[in-house]
PDB file of C-alpha atoms in Angstrom:
ATOM      1  CA  UNK A  91     -38.238  15.848-204.508  1.00  0.00           C
ATOM      2  CA  UNK A  92     -37.753  17.553-201.178  1.00  0.00           C
ATOM      3  CA  UNK A  93     -37.495  14.136-199.579  1.00  0.00           C
ATOM      4  CA  UNK A  94     -34.731  13.077-201.932  1.00  0.00           C
ATOM      5  CA  UNK A  95     -32.826  16.305-201.214  1.00  0.00           C
ATOM      6  CA  UNK A  96     -33.191  15.802-197.478  1.00  0.00           C
ATOM      7  CA  UNK A  97     -32.020  12.215-197.660  1.00  0.00           C
ATOM      8  CA  UNK A  98     -29.057  13.310-199.772  1.00  0.00           C
ATOM      9  CA  UNK A  99     -28.206  15.958-197.212  1.00  0.00           C
ATOM     10  CA  UNK A 100     -28.303  13.360-194.462  1.00  0.00           C
ATOM     11  CA  UNK A 101     -25.875  11.106-196.272  1.00  0.00           C
ATOM     12  CA  UNK A 102     -23.510  14.008-196.895  1.00  0.00           C
ATOM     13  CA  UNK A 103     -23.637  15.015-193.244  1.00  0.00           C
ATOM     14  CA  UNK A 104     -22.739  11.469-192.197  1.00  0.00           C
ATOM     15  CA  UNK A 105     -19.348  11.622-193.962  1.00  0.00           C
ATOM     16  CA  UNK A 106     -16.786  12.769-191.319  1.00  0.00           C
ATOM     17  CA  UNK A 107     -14.307  15.442-192.142  1.00  0.00           C
ATOM     18  CA  UNK A 108     -10.585  14.607-192.019  1.00  0.00           C
ATOM     19  CA  UNK A 109      -9.046  15.457-188.649  1.00  0.00           C
ATOM     20  CA  UNK A 110      -5.739  17.342-188.442  1.00  0.00           C
ATOM     21  CA  UNK A 111      -2.633  15.195-187.797  1.00  0.00           C
ATOM     22  CA  UNK A 112      -1.753  14.801-184.139  1.00  0.00           C
ATOM     23  CA  UNK A 113       1.449  16.573-183.121  1.00  0.00           C
ATOM     24  CA  UNK A 114       4.543  14.552-182.327  1.00  0.00           C
ATOM     25  CA  UNK A 115       5.449  11.228-183.837  1.00  0.00           C
ATOM     26  CA  UNK A 116       3.470  11.335-187.086  1.00  0.00           C
ATOM     27  CA  UNK A 117       4.319  12.881-189.956  1.00  0.00           C
ATOM     28  CA  UNK A 118       3.373  10.175-192.421  1.00  0.00           C
ATOM     29  CA  UNK A 119       6.561   8.122-192.604  1.00  0.00           C
ATOM     30  CA  UNK A 120       6.949   7.800-188.819  1.00  0.00           C
ATOM     31  CA  UNK A 121       3.303   7.094-188.055  1.00  0.00           C
ATOM     32  CA  UNK A 122       3.223   3.404-188.887  1.00  0.00           C
ATOM     33  CA  UNK A 123       6.627   2.771-187.371  1.00  0.00           C
ATOM     34  CA  UNK A 124       5.726   4.570-184.165  1.00  0.00           C
ATOM     35  CA  UNK A 125       2.518   2.550-183.896  1.00  0.00           C
ATOM     36  CA  UNK A 126       4.474  -0.666-184.405  1.00  0.00           C
ATOM     37  CA  UNK A 127       6.940   0.290-181.657  1.00  0.00           C
ATOM     38  CA  UNK A 128       4.090   1.143-179.274  1.00  0.00           C
ATOM     39  CA  UNK A 129       2.508  -2.217-180.050  1.00  0.00           C
ATOM     40  CA  UNK A 130       5.816  -3.852-178.979  1.00  0.00           C
ATOM     41  CA  UNK A 131       5.545  -2.172-175.580  1.00  0.00           C
ATOM     42  CA  UNK A 132       7.378   1.118-176.034  1.00  0.00           C
ATOM     43  CA  UNK A 133       5.668   4.227-174.719  1.00  0.00           C
ATOM     44  CA  UNK A 134       5.071   7.190-177.012  1.00  0.00           C
ATOM     45  CA  UNK A 135       8.066   9.011-175.544  1.00  0.00           C
ATOM     46  CA  UNK A 136      10.289   5.922-175.862  1.00  0.00           C
ATOM     47  CA  UNK A 137       9.154   5.410-179.454  1.00  0.00           C
ATOM     48  CA  UNK A 138      10.053   9.025-180.229  1.00  0.00           C
ATOM     49  CA  UNK A 139      13.568   8.522-178.800  1.00  0.00           C
ATOM     50  CA  UNK A 140      13.974   5.299-180.745  1.00  0.00           C
ATOM     51  CA  UNK A 141      12.880   6.926-183.999  1.00  0.00           C
ATOM     52  CA  UNK A 142      15.489   9.608-183.390  1.00  0.00           C
ATOM     53  CA  UNK A 143      18.283   7.036-183.564  1.00  0.00           C
ATOM     54  CA  UNK A 144      19.680   6.910-187.096  1.00  0.00           C
ATOM     55  CA  UNK A 145      16.493   8.364-188.656  1.00  0.00           C
ATOM     56  CA  UNK A 146      17.458   7.277-192.186  1.00  0.00           C
ATOM     57  CA  UNK A 147      17.381   3.636-191.146  1.00  0.00           C
ATOM     58  CA  UNK A 148      14.576   1.523-192.579  1.00  0.00           C
ATOM     59  CA  UNK A 149      11.719   0.788-190.155  1.00  0.00           C
ATOM     60  CA  UNK A 150      12.018  -2.990-190.496  1.00  0.00           C
ATOM     61  CA  UNK A 151      15.642  -2.966-189.329  1.00  0.00           C
ATOM     62  CA  UNK A 152      14.832  -0.772-186.318  1.00  0.00           C
ATOM     63  CA  UNK A 153      11.840  -2.880-185.277  1.00  0.00           C
ATOM     64  CA  UNK A 154      13.788  -6.132-185.729  1.00  0.00           C
ATOM     65  CA  UNK A 155      16.677  -4.942-183.517  1.00  0.00           C
ATOM     66  CA  UNK A 156      14.305  -3.738-180.812  1.00  0.00           C
ATOM     67  CA  UNK A 157      12.344  -6.999-180.967  1.00  0.00           C
ATOM     68  CA  UNK A 158      15.489  -9.105-180.506  1.00  0.00           C
ATOM     69  CA  UNK A 159      16.459  -7.186-177.381  1.00  0.00           C
ATOM     70  CA  UNK A 160      12.951  -7.549-175.972  1.00  0.00           C
ATOM     71  CA  UNK A 161      13.129 -11.294-176.638  1.00  0.00           C
ATOM     72  CA  UNK A 162      16.207 -11.446-174.403  1.00  0.00           C
ATOM     73  CA  UNK A 163      13.956 -10.303-171.564  1.00  0.00           C
ATOM     74  CA  UNK A 164      15.040  -6.660-171.485  1.00  0.00           C
ATOM     75  CA  UNK A 165      12.400  -4.088-170.591  1.00  0.00           C
ATOM     76  CA  UNK A 166      11.486  -1.479-173.195  1.00  0.00           C
ATOM     77  CA  UNK A 167      13.508   1.172-171.329  1.00  0.00           C
ATOM     78  CA  UNK A 168      16.535  -1.136-170.965  1.00  0.00           C
ATOM     79  CA  UNK A 169      16.414  -2.074-174.658  1.00  0.00           C
ATOM     80  CA  UNK A 170      16.134   1.585-175.639  1.00  0.00           C
ATOM     81  CA  UNK A 171      19.035   2.537-173.366  1.00  0.00           C
ATOM     82  CA  UNK A 172      21.148  -0.200-174.923  1.00  0.00           C
ATOM     83  CA  UNK A 173      20.419   1.052-178.439  1.00  0.00           C
ATOM     84  CA  UNK A 174      21.144   4.636-177.419  1.00  0.00           C
ATOM     85  CA  UNK A 175      24.549   3.621-176.032  1.00  0.00           C
ATOM     86  CA  UNK A 176      25.335   1.408-178.994  1.00  0.00           C
ATOM     87  CA  UNK A 177      23.293   2.538-182.056  1.00  0.00           C
ATOM     88  CA  UNK A 178      25.491   0.282-184.182  1.00  0.00           C
ATOM     89  CA  UNK A 179      23.218  -2.563-183.097  1.00  0.00           C
ATOM     90  CA  UNK A 180      20.457  -1.093-185.251  1.00  0.00           C
ATOM     91  CA  UNK A 181      22.442  -1.853-188.389  1.00  0.00           C
ATOM     92  CA  UNK A 182      23.295  -5.427-187.453  1.00  0.00           C
ATOM     93  CA  UNK A 183      21.439  -8.182-189.332  1.00  0.00           C
ATOM     94  CA  UNK A 184      18.754  -9.845-187.244  1.00  0.00           C
ATOM     95  CA  UNK A 185      20.400 -13.224-187.803  1.00  0.00           C
ATOM     96  CA  UNK A 186      23.663 -11.957-186.285  1.00  0.00           C
ATOM     97  CA  UNK A 187      21.907 -10.665-183.184  1.00  0.00           C
ATOM     98  CA  UNK A 188      20.127 -13.997-182.778  1.00  0.00           C
ATOM     99  CA  UNK A 189      23.335 -15.948-183.337  1.00  0.00           C
ATOM    100  CA  UNK A 190      25.327 -13.944-180.787  1.00  0.00           C
ATOM    101  CA  UNK A 191      22.561 -14.276-178.189  1.00  0.00           C
ATOM    102  CA  UNK A 192      22.623 -18.035-178.810  1.00  0.00           C
ATOM    103  CA  UNK A 193      26.405 -18.162-178.309  1.00  0.00           C
ATOM    104  CA  UNK A 194      26.114 -16.345-174.990  1.00  0.00           C
ATOM    105  CA  UNK A 195      23.401 -18.741-173.879  1.00  0.00           C
ATOM    106  CA  UNK A 196      25.629 -21.704-174.768  1.00  0.00           C
ATOM    107  CA  UNK A 197      28.284 -20.235-172.481  1.00  0.00           C
ATOM    108  CA  UNK A 198      25.783 -20.496-169.636  1.00  0.00           C
ATOM    109  CA  UNK A 199      24.360 -16.976-169.621  1.00  0.00           C
ATOM    110  CA  UNK A 200      20.602 -17.016-169.530  1.00  0.00           C
ATOM    111  CA  UNK A 201      17.718 -15.140-168.008  1.00  0.00           C
ATOM    112  CA  UNK A 202      18.781 -12.333-165.701  1.00  0.00           C
ATOM    113  CA  UNK A 203      22.508 -12.966-166.190  1.00  0.00           C
ATOM    114  CA  UNK A 204      22.235 -12.584-169.953  1.00  0.00           C
ATOM    115  CA  UNK A 205      20.156  -9.424-169.595  1.00  0.00           C
ATOM    116  CA  UNK A 206      22.665  -7.858-167.187  1.00  0.00           C
ATOM    117  CA  UNK A 207      25.643  -8.883-169.313  1.00  0.00           C
ATOM    118  CA  UNK A 208      24.391  -7.290-172.537  1.00  0.00           C
ATOM    119  CA  UNK A 209      23.134  -4.213-170.673  1.00  0.00           C
ATOM    120  CA  UNK A 210      26.577  -3.641-169.136  1.00  0.00           C
ATOM    121  CA  UNK A 211      28.485  -4.546-172.263  1.00  0.00           C
ATOM    122  CA  UNK A 212      26.554  -4.069-175.539  1.00  0.00           C
ATOM    123  CA  UNK A 213      29.844  -4.610-177.429  1.00  0.00           C
ATOM    124  CA  UNK A 214      29.255  -8.346-176.901  1.00  0.00           C
ATOM    125  CA  UNK A 215      26.922  -8.219-179.906  1.00  0.00           C
ATOM    126  CA  UNK A 216      29.485  -6.595-182.202  1.00  0.00           C
ATOM    127  CA  UNK A 217      32.603  -8.407-180.920  1.00  0.00           C
ATOM    128  CA  UNK A 218      34.216 -10.550-183.657  1.00  0.00           C
ATOM    129  CA  UNK A 219      33.453 -14.215-183.094  1.00  0.00           C
ATOM    130  CA  UNK A 220      37.126 -15.244-183.182  1.00  0.00           C
ATOM    131  CA  UNK A 221      38.016 -12.716-180.510  1.00  0.00           C
ATOM    132  CA  UNK A 222      35.285 -13.975-178.203  1.00  0.00           C
ATOM    133  CA  UNK A 223      36.211 -17.615-178.831  1.00  0.00           C
ATOM    134  CA  UNK A 224      39.885 -16.887-178.070  1.00  0.00           C
ATOM    135  CA  UNK A 225      39.020 -15.290-174.712  1.00  0.00           C
ATOM    136  CA  UNK A 226      36.715 -18.169-173.752  1.00  0.00           C
ATOM    137  CA  UNK A 227      39.309 -20.761-174.768  1.00  0.00           C
ATOM    138  CA  UNK A 228      41.993 -19.036-172.700  1.00  0.00           C
ATOM    139  CA  UNK A 229      39.802 -18.845-169.595  1.00  0.00           C
ATOM    140  CA  UNK A 230      38.865 -22.520-169.847  1.00  0.00           C
ATOM    141  CA  UNK A 231      42.069 -24.158-171.106  1.00  0.00           C
ATOM    142  CA  UNK A 232      44.907 -21.991-169.759  1.00  0.00           C
ATOM    143  CA  UNK A 233      43.363 -20.359-166.710  1.00  0.00           C
ATOM    144  CA  UNK A 234      41.501 -23.588-165.881  1.00  0.00           C
ATOM    145  CA  UNK A 235      38.207 -22.050-164.799  1.00  0.00           C
ATOM    146  CA  UNK A 236      35.414 -24.618-164.618  1.00  0.00           C
ATOM    147  CA  UNK A 237      32.313 -24.190-166.773  1.00  0.00           C
ATOM    148  CA  UNK A 238      30.391 -22.917-163.741  1.00  0.00           C
ATOM    149  CA  UNK A 239      33.174 -20.494-162.801  1.00  0.00           C
ATOM    150  CA  UNK A 240      33.332 -19.239-166.385  1.00  0.00           C
ATOM    151  CA  UNK A 241      29.585 -18.610-166.353  1.00  0.00           C
ATOM    152  CA  UNK A 242      29.982 -16.567-163.162  1.00  0.00           C
ATOM    153  CA  UNK A 243      32.917 -14.588-164.586  1.00  0.00           C
ATOM    154  CA  UNK A 244      30.991 -13.726-167.749  1.00  0.00           C
ATOM    155  CA  UNK A 245      27.857 -12.854-165.798  1.00  0.00           C
ATOM    156  CA  UNK A 246      29.644 -10.435-163.451  1.00  0.00           C
ATOM    157  CA  UNK A 247      32.478  -9.200-165.706  1.00  0.00           C
ATOM    158  CA  UNK A 248      31.237  -9.542-169.313  1.00  0.00           C
ATOM    159  CA  UNK A 249      33.840  -7.028-170.542  1.00  0.00           C
ATOM    160  CA  UNK A 250      36.456  -9.735-169.951  1.00  0.00           C
ATOM    161  CA  UNK A 251      35.582 -11.030-173.436  1.00  0.00           C
ATOM    162  CA  UNK A 252      36.728  -7.711-174.925  1.00  0.00           C
ATOM    163  CA  UNK A 253      40.256  -8.075-173.508  1.00  0.00           C
ATOM    164  CA  UNK A 254      43.246  -9.077-175.600  1.00  0.00           C
ATOM    165  CA  UNK A 255      43.923 -12.737-174.672  1.00  0.00           C
ATOM    166  CA  UNK A 256      47.603 -11.999-173.944  1.00  0.00           C
ATOM    167  CA  UNK A 257      46.728  -9.228-171.463  1.00  0.00           C
ATOM    168  CA  UNK A 258      43.916 -11.288-169.970  1.00  0.00           C
ATOM    169  CA  UNK A 259      46.307 -14.167-169.341  1.00  0.00           C
ATOM    170  CA  UNK A 260      48.847 -11.834-167.724  1.00  0.00           C
ATOM    171  CA  UNK A 261      46.095 -10.495-165.426  1.00  0.00           C
ATOM    172  CA  UNK A 262      45.244 -14.043-164.351  1.00  0.00           C
ATOM    173  CA  UNK A 263      48.868 -15.127-163.904  1.00  0.00           C
ATOM    174  CA  UNK A 264      49.663 -12.152-161.707  1.00  0.00           C
ATOM    175  CA  UNK A 265      46.822 -12.991-159.329  1.00  0.00           C
ATOM    176  CA  UNK A 266      47.624 -16.717-159.381  1.00  0.00           C
ATOM    177  CA  UNK A 267      51.411 -16.699-159.059  1.00  0.00           C
ATOM    178  CA  UNK A 268      52.322 -13.339-157.507  1.00  0.00           C
ATOM    179  CA  UNK A 269      49.374 -13.101-155.148  1.00  0.00           C
ATOM    180  CA  UNK A 270      48.780 -16.801-154.613  1.00  0.00           C
ATOM    181  CA  UNK A 271      45.031 -16.617-155.289  1.00  0.00           C
ATOM    182  CA  UNK A 272      43.067 -19.623-156.545  1.00  0.00           C
ATOM    183  CA  UNK A 273      40.376 -19.554-159.243  1.00  0.00           C
ATOM    184  CA  UNK A 274      37.511 -19.904-156.786  1.00  0.00           C
ATOM    185  CA  UNK A 275      38.568 -16.776-154.892  1.00  0.00           C
ATOM    186  CA  UNK A 276      39.156 -14.866-158.151  1.00  0.00           C
ATOM    187  CA  UNK A 277      35.584 -15.536-159.234  1.00  0.00           C
ATOM    188  CA  UNK A 278      34.132 -14.612-155.862  1.00  0.00           C
ATOM    189  CA  UNK A 279      36.146 -11.363-155.727  1.00  0.00           C
ATOM    190  CA  UNK A 280      35.366 -10.499-159.393  1.00  0.00           C
ATOM    191  CA  UNK A 281      39.029 -10.176-160.267  1.00  0.00           C
ATOM    192  CA  UNK A 282      38.604  -8.939-163.821  1.00  0.00           C
ATOM    193  CA  UNK A 283      36.448  -5.961-162.889  1.00  0.00           C
ATOM    194  CA  UNK A 284      39.477  -4.044-161.659  1.00  0.00           C
ATOM    195  CA  UNK A 285      41.989  -2.864-164.289  1.00  0.00           C
ATOM    196  CA  UNK A 286      45.268  -4.729-164.000  1.00  0.00           C
ATOM    197  CA  UNK A 287      47.298  -1.563-163.346  1.00  0.00           C
ATOM    198  CA  UNK A 288      45.227  -0.714-160.258  1.00  0.00           C
ATOM    199  CA  UNK A 289      45.354  -4.317-158.990  1.00  0.00           C
ATOM    200  CA  UNK A 290      49.145  -4.262-159.246  1.00  0.00           C
ATOM    201  CA  UNK A 291      49.397  -0.867-157.543  1.00  0.00           C
ATOM    202  CA  UNK A 292      47.324  -1.987-154.564  1.00  0.00           C
ATOM    203  CA  UNK A 293      49.069  -5.337-154.219  1.00  0.00           C
ATOM    204  CA  UNK A 294      52.637  -3.988-154.377  1.00  0.00           C
ATOM    205  CA  UNK A 295      51.729  -1.143-152.011  1.00  0.00           C
ATOM    206  CA  UNK A 296      50.527  -3.662-149.423  1.00  0.00           C
ATOM    207  CA  UNK A 297      53.530  -5.892-150.090  1.00  0.00           C
ATOM    208  CA  UNK A 298      56.079  -3.125-149.514  1.00  0.00           C
ATOM    209  CA  UNK A 299      54.362  -2.102-146.314  1.00  0.00           C
ATOM    210  CA  UNK A 300      54.712  -5.681-145.055  1.00  0.00           C
ATOM    211  CA  UNK A 301      50.979  -6.317-145.200  1.00  0.00           C
ATOM    212  CA  UNK A 302      50.929  -8.908-147.994  1.00  0.00           C
ATOM    213  CA  UNK A 303      53.149 -11.897-148.647  1.00  0.00           C
ATOM    214  CA  UNK A 304      53.163 -14.269-151.618  1.00  0.00           C
ATOM    215  CA  UNK A 305      52.226 -17.697-150.236  1.00  0.00           C
ATOM    216  CA  UNK A 306      54.881 -20.417-150.413  1.00  0.00           C
ATOM    217  CA  UNK A 307      53.290 -23.844-150.724  1.00  0.00           C
ATOM    218  CA  UNK A 308      50.054 -22.285-149.561  1.00  0.00           C
ATOM    219  CA  UNK A 309      51.557 -20.810-146.410  1.00  0.00           C
ATOM    220  CA  UNK A 310      52.460 -17.255-145.368  1.00  0.00           C
ATOM    221  CA  UNK A 311      53.955 -15.734-142.238  1.00  0.00           C
ATOM    222  CA  UNK A 312      51.383 -12.950-142.319  1.00  0.00           C
ATOM    223  CA  UNK A 313      47.617 -13.022-142.686  1.00  0.00           C
ATOM    224  CA  UNK A 314      47.005 -11.614-146.153  1.00  0.00           C
ATOM    225  CA  UNK A 315      43.952  -9.428-146.770  1.00  0.00           C
ATOM    226  CA  UNK A 316      41.225 -11.073-148.808  1.00  0.00           C
ATOM    227  CA  UNK A 317      41.307 -10.426-152.531  1.00  0.00           C
ATOM    228  CA  UNK A 318      37.686  -9.289-152.354  1.00  0.00           C
ATOM    229  CA  UNK A 319      38.625  -6.470-149.973  1.00  0.00           C
ATOM    230  CA  UNK A 320      41.633  -5.416-152.053  1.00  0.00           C
ATOM    231  CA  UNK A 321      39.500  -5.172-155.188  1.00  0.00           C
ATOM    232  CA  UNK A 322      36.117  -3.965-154.040  1.00  0.00           C
ATOM    233  CA  UNK A 323      36.882  -1.412-151.337  1.00  0.00           C
ATOM    234  CA  UNK A 324      36.853   2.211-152.538  1.00  0.00           C
ATOM    235  CA  UNK A 325      40.362   3.647-152.554  1.00  0.00           C
ATOM    236  CA  UNK A 326      39.722   5.731-149.431  1.00  0.00           C
ATOM    237  CA  UNK A 327      38.575   2.672-147.452  1.00  0.00           C
ATOM    238  CA  UNK A 328      41.341   0.492-148.906  1.00  0.00           C
ATOM    239  CA  UNK A 329      43.975   2.932-147.641  1.00  0.00           C
ATOM    240  CA  UNK A 330      42.366   3.416-144.231  1.00  0.00           C
ATOM    241  CA  UNK A 331      41.437  -0.169-143.332  1.00  0.00           C
ATOM    242  CA  UNK A 332      43.938  -2.325-145.255  1.00  0.00           C
ATOM    243  CA  UNK A 333      47.020  -0.275-146.090  1.00  0.00           C
ATOM    244  CA  UNK A 334      46.871   1.981-143.012  1.00  0.00           C
ATOM    245  CA  UNK A 335      48.122   4.829-145.127  1.00  0.00           C
ATOM    246  CA  UNK A 336      47.099   8.216-146.493  1.00  0.00           C
ATOM    247  CA  UNK A 337      46.056   9.197-150.029  1.00  0.00           C
ATOM    248  CA  UNK A 338      49.164  11.375-150.272  1.00  0.00           C
ATOM    249  CA  UNK A 339      51.491   8.447-149.509  1.00  0.00           C
ATOM    250  CA  UNK A 340      49.691   6.283-152.073  1.00  0.00           C
ATOM    251  CA  UNK A 341      50.002   8.933-154.778  1.00  0.00           C
ATOM    252  CA  UNK A 342      53.742   9.267-154.147  1.00  0.00           C
ATOM    253  CA  UNK A 343      54.110   5.488-154.255  1.00  0.00           C
ATOM    254  CA  UNK A 344      52.318   5.208-157.622  1.00  0.00           C
ATOM    255  CA  UNK A 345      54.579   7.847-159.155  1.00  0.00           C
ATOM    256  CA  UNK A 346      57.696   6.091-157.873  1.00  0.00           C
ATOM    257  CA  UNK A 347      56.439   2.728-159.131  1.00  0.00           C
ATOM    258  CA  UNK A 348      55.753   4.183-162.583  1.00  0.00           C
ATOM    259  CA  UNK A 349      59.285   5.590-162.643  1.00  0.00           C
ATOM    260  CA  UNK A 350      60.703   2.187-161.681  1.00  0.00           C
ATOM    261  CA  UNK A 351      58.803   0.551-164.532  1.00  0.00           C
ATOM    262  CA  UNK A 352      60.175   3.053-167.062  1.00  0.00           C
ATOM    263  CA  UNK A 353      63.729   2.481-165.841  1.00  0.00           C
ATOM    264  CA  UNK A 354      63.269  -1.289-166.077  1.00  0.00           C
ATOM    265  CA  UNK A 355      61.920  -0.952-169.612  1.00  0.00           C
ATOM    266  CA  UNK A 356      64.923   1.184-170.552  1.00  0.00           C
ATOM    267  CA  UNK A 357      67.330  -1.386-169.108  1.00  0.00           C
ATOM    268  CA  UNK A 358      65.608  -4.166-171.053  1.00  0.00           C
ATOM    269  CA  UNK A 359      65.897  -2.187-174.276  1.00  0.00           C
ATOM    270  CA  UNK A 360      69.622  -1.580-173.614  1.00  0.00           C
ATOM    271  CA  UNK A 361      70.156  -5.309-173.027  1.00  0.00           C
ATOM    272  CA  UNK A 362      68.328  -6.154-176.243  1.00  0.00           C
ATOM    273  CA  UNK A 363      70.547  -3.743-178.190  1.00  0.00           C
ATOM    274  CA  UNK A 364      73.671  -5.190-176.566  1.00  0.00           C
ATOM    275  CA  UNK A 365      72.677  -8.760-177.377  1.00  0.00           C
ATOM    276  CA  UNK A 366      71.867  -7.786-180.951  1.00  0.00           C
ATOM    277  CA  UNK A 367      75.306  -6.158-181.361  1.00  0.00           C
ATOM    278  CA  UNK A 368      77.013  -9.249-179.910  1.00  0.00           C
ATOM    279  CA  UNK A 369      75.101 -11.458-182.348  1.00  0.00           C
ATOM    280  CA  UNK A 370      76.200  -9.253-185.243  1.00  0.00           C
ATOM    281  CA  UNK A 371      79.868  -9.508-184.096  1.00  0.00           C
ATOM    282  CA  UNK A 372      79.637 -13.283-183.873  1.00  0.00           C
ATOM    283  CA  UNK A 373      78.067 -13.509-187.323  1.00  0.00           C
ATOM    284  CA  UNK A 374      80.673 -11.225-188.889  1.00  0.00           C
ATOM    285  CA  UNK A 375      83.580 -13.184-187.335  1.00  0.00           C
ATOM    286  CA  UNK A 376      82.057 -16.435-188.501  1.00  0.00           C
ATOM    287  CA  UNK A 377      81.711 -15.160-192.056  1.00  0.00           C
ATOM    288  CA  UNK A 378      85.344 -13.944-192.088  1.00  0.00           C
ATOM    289  CA  UNK A 379      86.606 -17.340-190.934  1.00  0.00           C
ATOM    290  CA  UNK A 380      84.529 -19.050-193.597  1.00  0.00           C
ATOM    291  CA  UNK A 381      86.080 -16.799-196.264  1.00  0.00           C
ATOM    292  CA  UNK A 382      89.598 -17.558-195.023  1.00  0.00           C
TER     293      UNK A 382
END
């Protein structure tokens, strides 16, 4: 009898008591999801940050979005940073993420270039397909960039795909016709990284100081600065080494140029009104003659 009681006591003692829940990621609902994220390579702290993004979202959607970014070759921290900057990606269907990544690869972006492009510009995943196709078509068919040049443009300036095609074309035409720059130099200088307004300001400032001349049949009487220097030098260095001017002079110039643009726009509007009134007069005289 005593033996049976002792053996029963031994079995009871062997049953472990439930341990208290660990602080942090768990309570219940988040436990399994956090474990799944850690299994994908996220640290405990990274998993906590990821779980904090849109907490009402289902775990499968969150894990699928994170997995797709990891498959692109992004590190766990880079993928997390991308989702923090653009949490909308968490709600995108997995198929759409896969499809957009495939489209970018078909444009020549792969490996490190693809990783850098989506890290700099997460909107590439949510950009409407037609908008992206229109920008690509313009760069290839109207701006005449080669496939290799296009790949380089997209790798270094992925936000170019977010531009309105009309404005993108104007940006290209200004550099090509007004500045006399060829496609190869545009790509090397990363033309589309600088906003068009700043490009125009710097170019016209140099032009009016006699330091830049639009080439005629490929020739100029002055030695123009390289496009790369115009675009990539910080403003302070641009003024000191290229324009040989002061920040104060440049600020005055930009204000005067903006005023000129407003006056030109006003003159264009006045001409449009005048032409419209003349057309109305012609139409009214024609109708009177027809009635007579």
